[in-house]
N, CA, C and O atoms as CSV, one atom per row, in Angstrom:
chain,resi,resn,atom,element,x,y,z
A,1,MET,N,N,-14.380,-11.437,-12.828
A,1,MET,CA,C,-13.363,-11.032,-11.864
A,1,MET,C,C,-13.503,-9.543,-11.527
A,1,MET,O,O,-13.368,-9.145,-10.370
A,2,ARG,N,N,-13.772,-8.732,-12.544
A,2,ARG,CA,C,-13.850,-7.295,-12.323
A,2,ARG,C,C,-14.949,-6.951,-11.316
A,2,ARG,O,O,-14.756,-6.100,-10.447
A,3,ASP,N,N,-16.097,-7.613,-11.437
A,3,ASP,CA,C,-17.205,-7.345,-10.506
A,3,ASP,C,C,-16.824,-7.735,-9.079
A,3,ASP,O,O,-17.187,-7.050,-8.122
A,4,GLU,N,N,-16.091,-8.838,-8.946
A,4,GLU,CA,C,-15.635,-9.265,-7.618
A,4,GLU,C,C,-14.681,-8.234,-7.013
A,4,GLU,O,O,-14.789,-7.891,-5.835
A,5,VAL,N,N,-13.754,-7.748,-7.825
A,5,VAL,CA,C,-12.790,-6.742,-7.351
A,5,VAL,C,C,-13.516,-5.461,-6.969
A,5,VAL,O,O,-13.219,-4.855,-5.940
A,6,ARG,N,N,-14.467,-5.052,-7.799
A,6,ARG,CA,C,-15.215,-3.820,-7.511
A,6,ARG,C,C,-15.976,-3.947,-6.193
A,6,ARG,O,O,-15.972,-3.026,-5.376
A,7,ALA,N,N,-16.626,-5.091,-5.992
A,7,ALA,CA,C,-17.364,-5.316,-4.747
A,7,ALA,C,C,-16.413,-5.290,-3.550
A,7,ALA,O,O,-16.750,-4.749,-2.497
A,8,PHE,N,N,-15.225,-5.877,-3.713
A,8,PHE,CA,C,-14.238,-5.879,-2.638
A,8,PHE,C,C,-13.792,-4.450,-2.317
A,8,PHE,O,O,-13.708,-4.071,-1.149
A,9,VAL,N,N,-13.507,-3.663,-3.350
A,9,VAL,CA,C,-13.061,-2.273,-3.155
A,9,VAL,C,C,-14.135,-1.462,-2.432
A,9,VAL,O,O,-13.829,-0.721,-1.498
A,10,ILE,N,N,-15.383,-1.598,-2.858
A,10,ILE,CA,C,-16.478,-0.850,-2.218
A,10,ILE,C,C,-16.619,-1.280,-0.760
A,10,ILE,O,O,-16.803,-0.439,0.120
A,11,THR,N,N,-16.533,-2.580,-0.500
A,11,THR,CA,C,-16.617,-3.082,0.877
A,11,THR,C,C,-15.494,-2.512,1.732
A,11,THR,O,O,-15.714,-2.129,2.882
A,12,GLN,N,N,-14.293,-2.455,1.173
A,12,GLN,CA,C,-13.156,-1.923,1.924
A,12,GLN,C,C,-13.317,-0.431,2.197
A,12,GLN,O,O,-12.991,0.036,3.288
A,13,LEU,N,N,-13.814,0.316,1.221
A,13,LEU,CA,C,-14.049,1.754,1.428
A,13,LEU,C,C,-15.077,1.966,2.533
A,13,LEU,O,O,-14.925,2.858,3.367
A,14,ASP,N,N,-16.111,1.151,2.535
A,14,ASP,CA,C,-17.126,1.231,3.579
A,14,ASP,C,C,-16.497,0.897,4.939
A,14,ASP,O,O,-16.766,1.568,5.935
A,15,ASP,N,N,-15.667,-0.133,4.967
A,15,ASP,CA,C,-14.977,-0.535,6.192
A,15,ASP,C,C,-14.043,0.572,6.704
A,15,ASP,O,O,-13.807,0.694,7.906
A,16,MET,N,N,-13.522,1.370,5.771
A,16,MET,CA,C,-12.630,2.480,6.123
A,16,MET,C,C,-13.420,3.748,6.476
A,16,MET,O,O,-12.852,4.829,6.625
A,17,ASN,N,N,-14.749,3.586,6.607
A,17,ASN,CA,C,-15.659,4.676,6.994
A,17,ASN,C,C,-15.831,5.758,5.948
A,17,ASN,O,O,-16.046,6.922,6.285
A,18,TYR,N,N,-15.738,5.384,4.678
A,18,TYR,CA,C,-16.045,6.317,3.597
A,18,TYR,C,C,-17.479,6.076,3.160
A,18,TYR,O,O,-17.970,4.948,3.192
A,19,ASP,N,N,-18.140,7.143,2.754
A,19,ASP,CA,C,-19.520,7.045,2.285
A,19,ASP,C,C,-19.507,6.418,0.891
A,19,ASP,O,O,-18.997,7.016,-0.057
A,20,VAL,N,N,-20.058,5.235,0.772
A,20,VAL,CA,C,-20.034,4.526,-0.507
A,20,VAL,C,C,-21.329,4.704,-1.297
A,20,VAL,O,O,-21.437,4.225,-2.426
A,21,ASP,N,N,-22.308,5.390,-0.713
A,21,ASP,CA,C,-23.549,5.656,-1.441
A,21,ASP,C,C,-23.248,6.544,-2.644
A,21,ASP,O,O,-22.615,7.591,-2.510
A,22,GLY,N,N,-23.693,6.129,-3.785
A,22,GLY,CA,C,-23.505,6.933,-4.992
A,22,GLY,C,C,-22.179,6.728,-5.687
A,22,GLY,O,O,-21.936,7.340,-6.727
A,23,ILE,N,N,-21.313,5.886,-5.149
A,23,ILE,CA,C,-20.050,5.613,-5.836
A,23,ILE,C,C,-20.341,4.755,-7.054
A,23,ILE,O,O,-21.003,3.722,-6.959
A,24,ASP,N,N,-19.834,5.201,-8.206
A,24,ASP,CA,C,-19.962,4.396,-9.416
A,24,ASP,C,C,-18.595,4.307,-10.087
A,24,ASP,O,O,-17.599,4.783,-9.540
A,25,ASP,N,N,-18.547,3.706,-11.255
A,25,ASP,CA,C,-17.262,3.490,-11.931
A,25,ASP,C,C,-16.582,4.790,-12.335
A,25,ASP,O,O,-15.373,4.803,-12.570
A,26,ASP,N,N,-17.334,5.886,-12.421
A,26,ASP,CA,C,-16.762,7.174,-12.819
A,26,ASP,C,C,-16.301,8.014,-11.637
A,26,ASP,O,O,-15.768,9.106,-11.835
A,27,THR,N,N,-16.493,7.535,-10.416
A,27,THR,CA,C,-16.074,8.267,-9.221
A,27,THR,C,C,-14.566,8.112,-9.041
A,27,THR,O,O,-14.046,6.997,-9.015
A,28,THR,N,N,-13.869,9.241,-8.919
A,28,THR,CA,C,-12.425,9.160,-8.712
A,28,THR,C,C,-12.123,8.764,-7.273
A,28,THR,O,O,-12.911,9.020,-6.363
A,29,LEU,N,N,-10.974,8.141,-7.086
A,29,LEU,CA,C,-10.559,7.737,-5.748
A,29,LEU,C,C,-10.051,8.929,-4.938
A,29,LEU,O,O,-10.161,8.946,-3.712
A,30,GLY,N,N,-9.502,9.912,-5.622
A,30,GLY,CA,C,-8.891,11.058,-4.955
A,30,GLY,C,C,-9.867,12.161,-4.593
A,30,GLY,O,O,-11.059,11.912,-4.412
A,31,PRO,N,N,-9.355,13.392,-4.488
A,31,PRO,CA,C,-10.110,14.535,-3.963
A,31,PRO,C,C,-11.434,14.848,-4.648
A,31,PRO,O,O,-12.364,15.306,-3.984
A,32,ALA,N,N,-11.550,14.623,-5.929
A,32,ALA,CA,C,-12.784,14.994,-6.629
A,32,ALA,C,C,-13.899,13.961,-6.479
A,32,ALA,O,O,-15.012,14.169,-6.962
A,33,GLY,N,N,-13.598,12.844,-5.806
A,33,GLY,CA,C,-14.594,11.783,-5.705
A,33,GLY,C,C,-14.712,11.229,-4.298
A,33,GLY,O,O,-15.314,11.849,-3.421
A,34,VAL,N,N,-14.127,10.044,-4.090
A,34,VAL,CA,C,-14.179,9.402,-2.775
A,34,VAL,C,C,-13.416,10.223,-1.748
A,34,VAL,O,O,-13.729,10.179,-0.559
A,35,ASP,N,N,-12.416,10.972,-2.201
A,35,ASP,CA,C,-11.603,11.863,-1.357
A,35,ASP,C,C,-10.637,11.103,-0.456
A,35,ASP,O,O,-10.444,11.461,0.706
A,36,LEU,N,N,-10.027,10.041,-1.009
A,36,LEU,CA,C,-9.004,9.321,-0.261
A,36,LEU,C,C,-7.727,10.146,-0.214
A,36,LEU,O,O,-7.256,10.632,-1.242
A,37,GLU,N,N,-7.184,10.298,0.952
A,37,GLU,CA,C,-5.889,10.956,1.098
A,37,GLU,C,C,-4.807,9.901,0.945
A,37,GLU,O,O,-5.117,8.717,0.818
A,38,SER,N,N,-3.549,10.307,0.954
A,38,SER,CA,C,-2.456,9.382,0.653
A,38,SER,C,C,-2.412,8.165,1.579
A,38,SER,O,O,-2.170,7.050,1.117
A,39,LEU,N,N,-2.641,8.364,2.871
A,39,LEU,CA,C,-2.620,7.220,3.789
A,39,LEU,C,C,-3.778,6.272,3.533
A,39,LEU,O,O,-3.620,5.055,3.629
A,40,ALA,N,N,-4.942,6.822,3.206
A,40,ALA,CA,C,-6.101,5.986,2.909
A,40,ALA,C,C,-5.895,5.225,1.593
A,40,ALA,O,O,-6.290,4.065,1.474
A,41,LEU,N,N,-5.278,5.881,0.612
A,41,LEU,CA,C,-4.954,5.195,-0.645
A,41,LEU,C,C,-3.989,4.042,-0.391
A,41,LEU,O,O,-4.141,2.956,-0.950
A,42,ALA,N,N,-2.993,4.293,0.461
A,42,ALA,CA,C,-2.031,3.243,0.804
A,42,ALA,C,C,-2.733,2.092,1.514
A,42,ALA,O,O,-2.439,0.925,1.253
A,43,ASP,N,N,-3.659,2.419,2.411
A,43,ASP,CA,C,-4.416,1.399,3.131
A,43,ASP,C,C,-5.225,0.550,2.150
A,43,ASP,O,O,-5.211,-0.679,2.228
A,44,LEU,N,N,-5.925,1.203,1.234
A,44,LEU,CA,C,-6.714,0.479,0.237
A,44,LEU,C,C,-5.804,-0.399,-0.623
A,44,LEU,O,O,-6.133,-1.553,-0.900
A,45,ALA,N,N,-4.673,0.142,-1.041
A,45,ALA,CA,C,-3.738,-0.622,-1.865
A,45,ALA,C,C,-3.252,-1.870,-1.130
A,45,ALA,O,O,-3.177,-2.946,-1.722
A,46,VAL,N,N,-2.922,-1.734,0.156
A,46,VAL,CA,C,-2.460,-2.875,0.946
A,46,VAL,C,C,-3.568,-3.918,1.075
A,46,VAL,O,O,-3.307,-5.117,0.977
A,47,ARG,N,N,-4.784,-3.472,1.291
A,47,ARG,CA,C,-5.910,-4.411,1.398
A,47,ARG,C,C,-6.089,-5.193,0.097
A,47,ARG,O,O,-6.324,-6.401,0.117
A,48,VAL,N,N,-5.975,-4.493,-1.034
A,48,VAL,CA,C,-6.101,-5.148,-2.340
A,48,VAL,C,C,-4.919,-6.093,-2.571
A,48,VAL,O,O,-5.095,-7.206,-3.066
A,49,GLU,N,N,-3.716,-5.642,-2.210
A,49,GLU,CA,C,-2.535,-6.501,-2.346
A,49,GLU,C,C,-2.693,-7.782,-1.540
A,49,GLU,O,O,-2.418,-8.875,-2.034
A,50,ASP,N,N,-3.138,-7.641,-0.299
A,50,ASP,CA,C,-3.310,-8.805,0.577
A,50,ASP,C,C,-4.371,-9.757,0.035
A,50,ASP,O,O,-4.195,-10.975,0.076
A,51,ARG,N,N,-5.449,-9.215,-0.463
A,51,ARG,CA,C,-6.565,-10.051,-0.936
A,51,ARG,C,C,-6.230,-10.776,-2.236
A,51,ARG,O,O,-6.571,-11.946,-2.414
A,52,TYR,N,N,-5.554,-10.061,-3.148
A,52,TYR,CA,C,-5.344,-10.611,-4.490
A,52,TYR,C,C,-3.897,-10.993,-4.793
A,52,TYR,O,O,-3.590,-11.415,-5.908
A,53,GLY,N,N,-3.007,-10.849,-3.815
A,53,GLY,CA,C,-1.618,-11.251,-4.017
A,53,GLY,C,C,-0.872,-10.382,-5.017
A,53,GLY,O,O,0.007,-10.860,-5.735
A,54,LEU,N,N,-1.225,-9.115,-5.059
A,54,LEU,CA,C,-0.577,-8.179,-5.977
A,54,LEU,C,C,0.411,-7.303,-5.234
A,54,LEU,O,O,0.437,-7.292,-4.003
A,55,LYS,N,N,1.218,-6.574,-5.974
A,55,LYS,CA,C,2.122,-5.593,-5.375
A,55,LYS,C,C,2.085,-4.339,-6.234
A,55,LYS,O,O,2.367,-4.387,-7.431
A,56,PHE,N,N,1.736,-3.218,-5.615
A,56,PHE,CA,C,1.783,-1.928,-6.309
A,56,PHE,C,C,3.153,-1.312,-6.098
A,56,PHE,O,O,3.720,-1.405,-5.009
A,57,ALA,N,N,3.678,-0.694,-7.120
A,57,ALA,CA,C,4.952,0.007,-7.005
A,57,ALA,C,C,4.756,1.268,-6.169
A,57,ALA,O,O,3.671,1.850,-6.150
A,58,ASP,N,N,5.813,1.680,-5.483
A,58,ASP,CA,C,5.729,2.866,-4.627
A,58,ASP,C,C,5.293,4.107,-5.398
A,58,ASP,O,O,4.587,4.959,-4.859
A,59,ASP,N,N,5.710,4.210,-6.655
A,59,ASP,CA,C,5.385,5.408,-7.430
A,59,ASP,C,C,3.972,5.384,-8.023
A,59,ASP,O,O,3.579,6.321,-8.717
A,60,GLU,N,N,3.215,4.331,-7.759
A,60,GLU,CA,C,1.858,4.252,-8.297
A,60,GLU,C,C,0.826,4.991,-7.453
A,60,GLU,O,O,-0.291,5.220,-7.916
A,61,SER,N,N,1.173,5.367,-6.233
A,61,SER,CA,C,0.184,5.973,-5.345
A,61,SER,C,C,-0.405,7.262,-5.919
A,61,SER,O,O,-1.599,7.516,-5.768
A,62,GLU,N,N,0.413,8.063,-6.566
A,62,GLU,CA,C,-0.116,9.296,-7.160
A,62,GLU,C,C,-1.078,8.979,-8.298
A,62,GLU,O,O,-2.089,9.662,-8.467
A,63,LYS,N,N,-0.769,7.951,-9.073
A,63,LYS,CA,C,-1.645,7.553,-10.170
A,63,LYS,C,C,-2.975,7.036,-9.641
A,63,LYS,O,O,-4.021,7.283,-10.241
A,64,LEU,N,N,-2.943,6.317,-8.513
A,64,LEU,CA,C,-4.171,5.766,-7.944
A,64,LEU,C,C,-5.159,6.868,-7.580
A,64,LEU,O,O,-6.364,6.709,-7.775
A,65,ALA,N,N,-4.662,7.973,-7.058
A,65,ALA,CA,C,-5.531,9.079,-6.645
A,65,ALA,C,C,-6.277,9.682,-7.839
A,65,ALA,O,O,-7.363,10.239,-7.675
A,66,LEU,N,N,-5.704,9.573,-9.026
A,66,LEU,CA,C,-6.323,10.140,-10.219
A,66,LEU,C,C,-7.255,9.165,-10.913
A,66,LEU,O,O,-8.019,9.551,-11.797
A,67,MET,N,N,-7.194,7.903,-10.516
A,67,MET,CA,C,-8.017,6.877,-11.156
A,67,MET,C,C,-9.458,6.930,-10.667
A,67,MET,O,O,-9.745,7.363,-9.551
A,68,THR,N,N,-10.351,6.477,-11.538
A,68,THR,CA,C,-11.738,6.280,-11.116
A,68,THR,C,C,-11.846,4.894,-10.492
A,68,THR,O,O,-10.942,4.070,-10.624
A,69,VAL,N,N,-12.952,4.650,-9.820
A,69,VAL,CA,C,-13.198,3.329,-9.246
A,69,VAL,C,C,-13.170,2.276,-10.359
A,69,VAL,O,O,-12.618,1.191,-10.177
A,70,GLY,N,N,-13.757,2.594,-11.492
A,70,GLY,CA,C,-13.776,1.672,-12.626
A,70,GLY,C,C,-12.387,1.374,-13.158
A,70,GLY,O,O,-12.062,0.220,-13.435
A,71,GLU,N,N,-11.564,2.407,-13.303
A,71,GLU,CA,C,-10.193,2.209,-13.792
A,71,GLU,C,C,-9.382,1.372,-12.809
A,71,GLU,O,O,-8.628,0.487,-13.212
A,72,PHE,N,N,-9.537,1.654,-11.531
A,72,PHE,CA,C,-8.795,0.924,-10.509
A,72,PHE,C,C,-9.198,-0.548,-10.493
A,72,PHE,O,O,-8.338,-1.428,-10.464
A,73,THR,N,N,-10.496,-0.815,-10.512
A,73,THR,CA,C,-10.943,-2.210,-10.455
A,73,THR,C,C,-10.546,-2.967,-11.717
A,73,THR,O,O,-10.205,-4.148,-11.646
A,74,THR,N,N,-10.586,-2.307,-12.862
A,74,THR,CA,C,-10.154,-2.951,-14.109
A,74,THR,C,C,-8.666,-3.261,-14.055
A,74,THR,O,O,-8.246,-4.345,-14.461
A,75,MET,N,N,-7.860,-2.323,-13.558
A,75,MET,CA,C,-6.418,-2.541,-13.452
A,75,MET,C,C,-6.129,-3.733,-12.536
A,75,MET,O,O,-5.317,-4.593,-12.877
A,76,VAL,N,N,-6.787,-3.787,-11.383
A,76,VAL,CA,C,-6.568,-4.889,-10.440
A,76,VAL,C,C,-6.991,-6.213,-11.072
A,76,VAL,O,O,-6.256,-7.198,-11.000
A,77,ALA,N,N,-8.170,-6.240,-11.691
A,77,ALA,CA,C,-8.657,-7.471,-12.321
A,77,ALA,C,C,-7.707,-7.932,-13.427
A,77,ALA,O,O,-7.455,-9.129,-13.566
A,78,ASP,N,N,-7.178,-6.990,-14.218
A,78,ASP,CA,C,-6.229,-7.337,-15.283
A,78,ASP,C,C,-4.940,-7.911,-14.708
A,78,ASP,O,O,-4.387,-8.869,-15.247
A,79,ARG,N,N,-4.467,-7.329,-13.623
A,79,ARG,CA,C,-3.239,-7.838,-12.992
A,79,ARG,C,C,-3.451,-9.223,-12.388
A,79,ARG,O,O,-2.575,-10.085,-12.466
A,80,VAL,N,N,-4.610,-9.425,-11.792
A,80,VAL,CA,C,-4.930,-10.746,-11.234
A,80,VAL,C,C,-4.965,-11.779,-12.355
A,80,VAL,O,O,-4.423,-12.875,-12.212
A,81,ALA,N,N,-5.601,-11.431,-13.464
A,81,ALA,CA,C,-5.687,-12.341,-14.600
A,81,ALA,C,C,-4.306,-12.629,-15.176
A,81,ALA,O,O,-4.004,-13.770,-15.526
A,82,ALA,N,N,-3.464,-11.598,-15.276
A,82,ALA,CA,C,-2.109,-11.786,-15.794
A,82,ALA,C,C,-1.290,-12.691,-14.876
A,82,ALA,O,O,-0.523,-13.531,-15.346
A,83,THR,N,N,-1.454,-12.518,-13.588
A,83,THR,CA,C,-0.747,-13.351,-12.614
A,83,THR,C,C,-1.227,-14.795,-12.721
A,83,THR,O,O,-0.424,-15.727,-12.665
A,84,ALA,N,N,-2.521,-14.974,-12.872
A,84,ALA,CA,C,-3.087,-16.317,-12.994
A,84,ALA,C,C,-2.610,-17.008,-14.276
A,84,ALA,O,O,-2.461,-18.229,-14.323
A,85,ASP,N,N,-2.375,-16.198,-15.309
A,85,ASP,CA,C,-1.891,-16.742,-16.578
A,85,ASP,C,C,-0.383,-16.920,-16.597
A,85,ASP,O,O,0.180,-17.440,-17.560
A,86,GLY,N,N,0.274,-16.478,-15.512
A,86,GLY,CA,C,1.725,-16.585,-15.436
A,86,GLY,C,C,2.469,-15.494,-16.159
A,86,GLY,O,O,3.653,-15.628,-16.469
A,87,ASN,N,N,1.758,-14.401,-16.427
A,87,ASN,CA,C,2.367,-13.291,-17.169
A,87,ASN,C,C,2.629,-12.080,-16.292
A,87,ASN,O,O,2.577,-10.951,-16.780
A,88,SER,N,N,2.906,-12.282,-15.024
A,88,SER,CA,C,3.080,-11.142,-14.127
A,88,SER,C,C,4.323,-10.431,-14.402
A,88,SER,O,O,4.629,-9.441,-13.737
């Protein structure tokens, strides 16, 4: 599941016109890495929510900017698994 989520995130970043060359699990989503600003983070979050049926809390946006691609994809995959197990 994690690999699927990671591939989806990279595809979405590319679709949002971000340079995805060289992005790895240690690349941060925020200013020091991919350089997503708040609106772009919100856009990515909505795309992930729509694809995987998740909901991010409003106060999570600041945390997302500090996450690496690896941390974000692991968090999404864990939430998807928890939802599938009925533990949401």
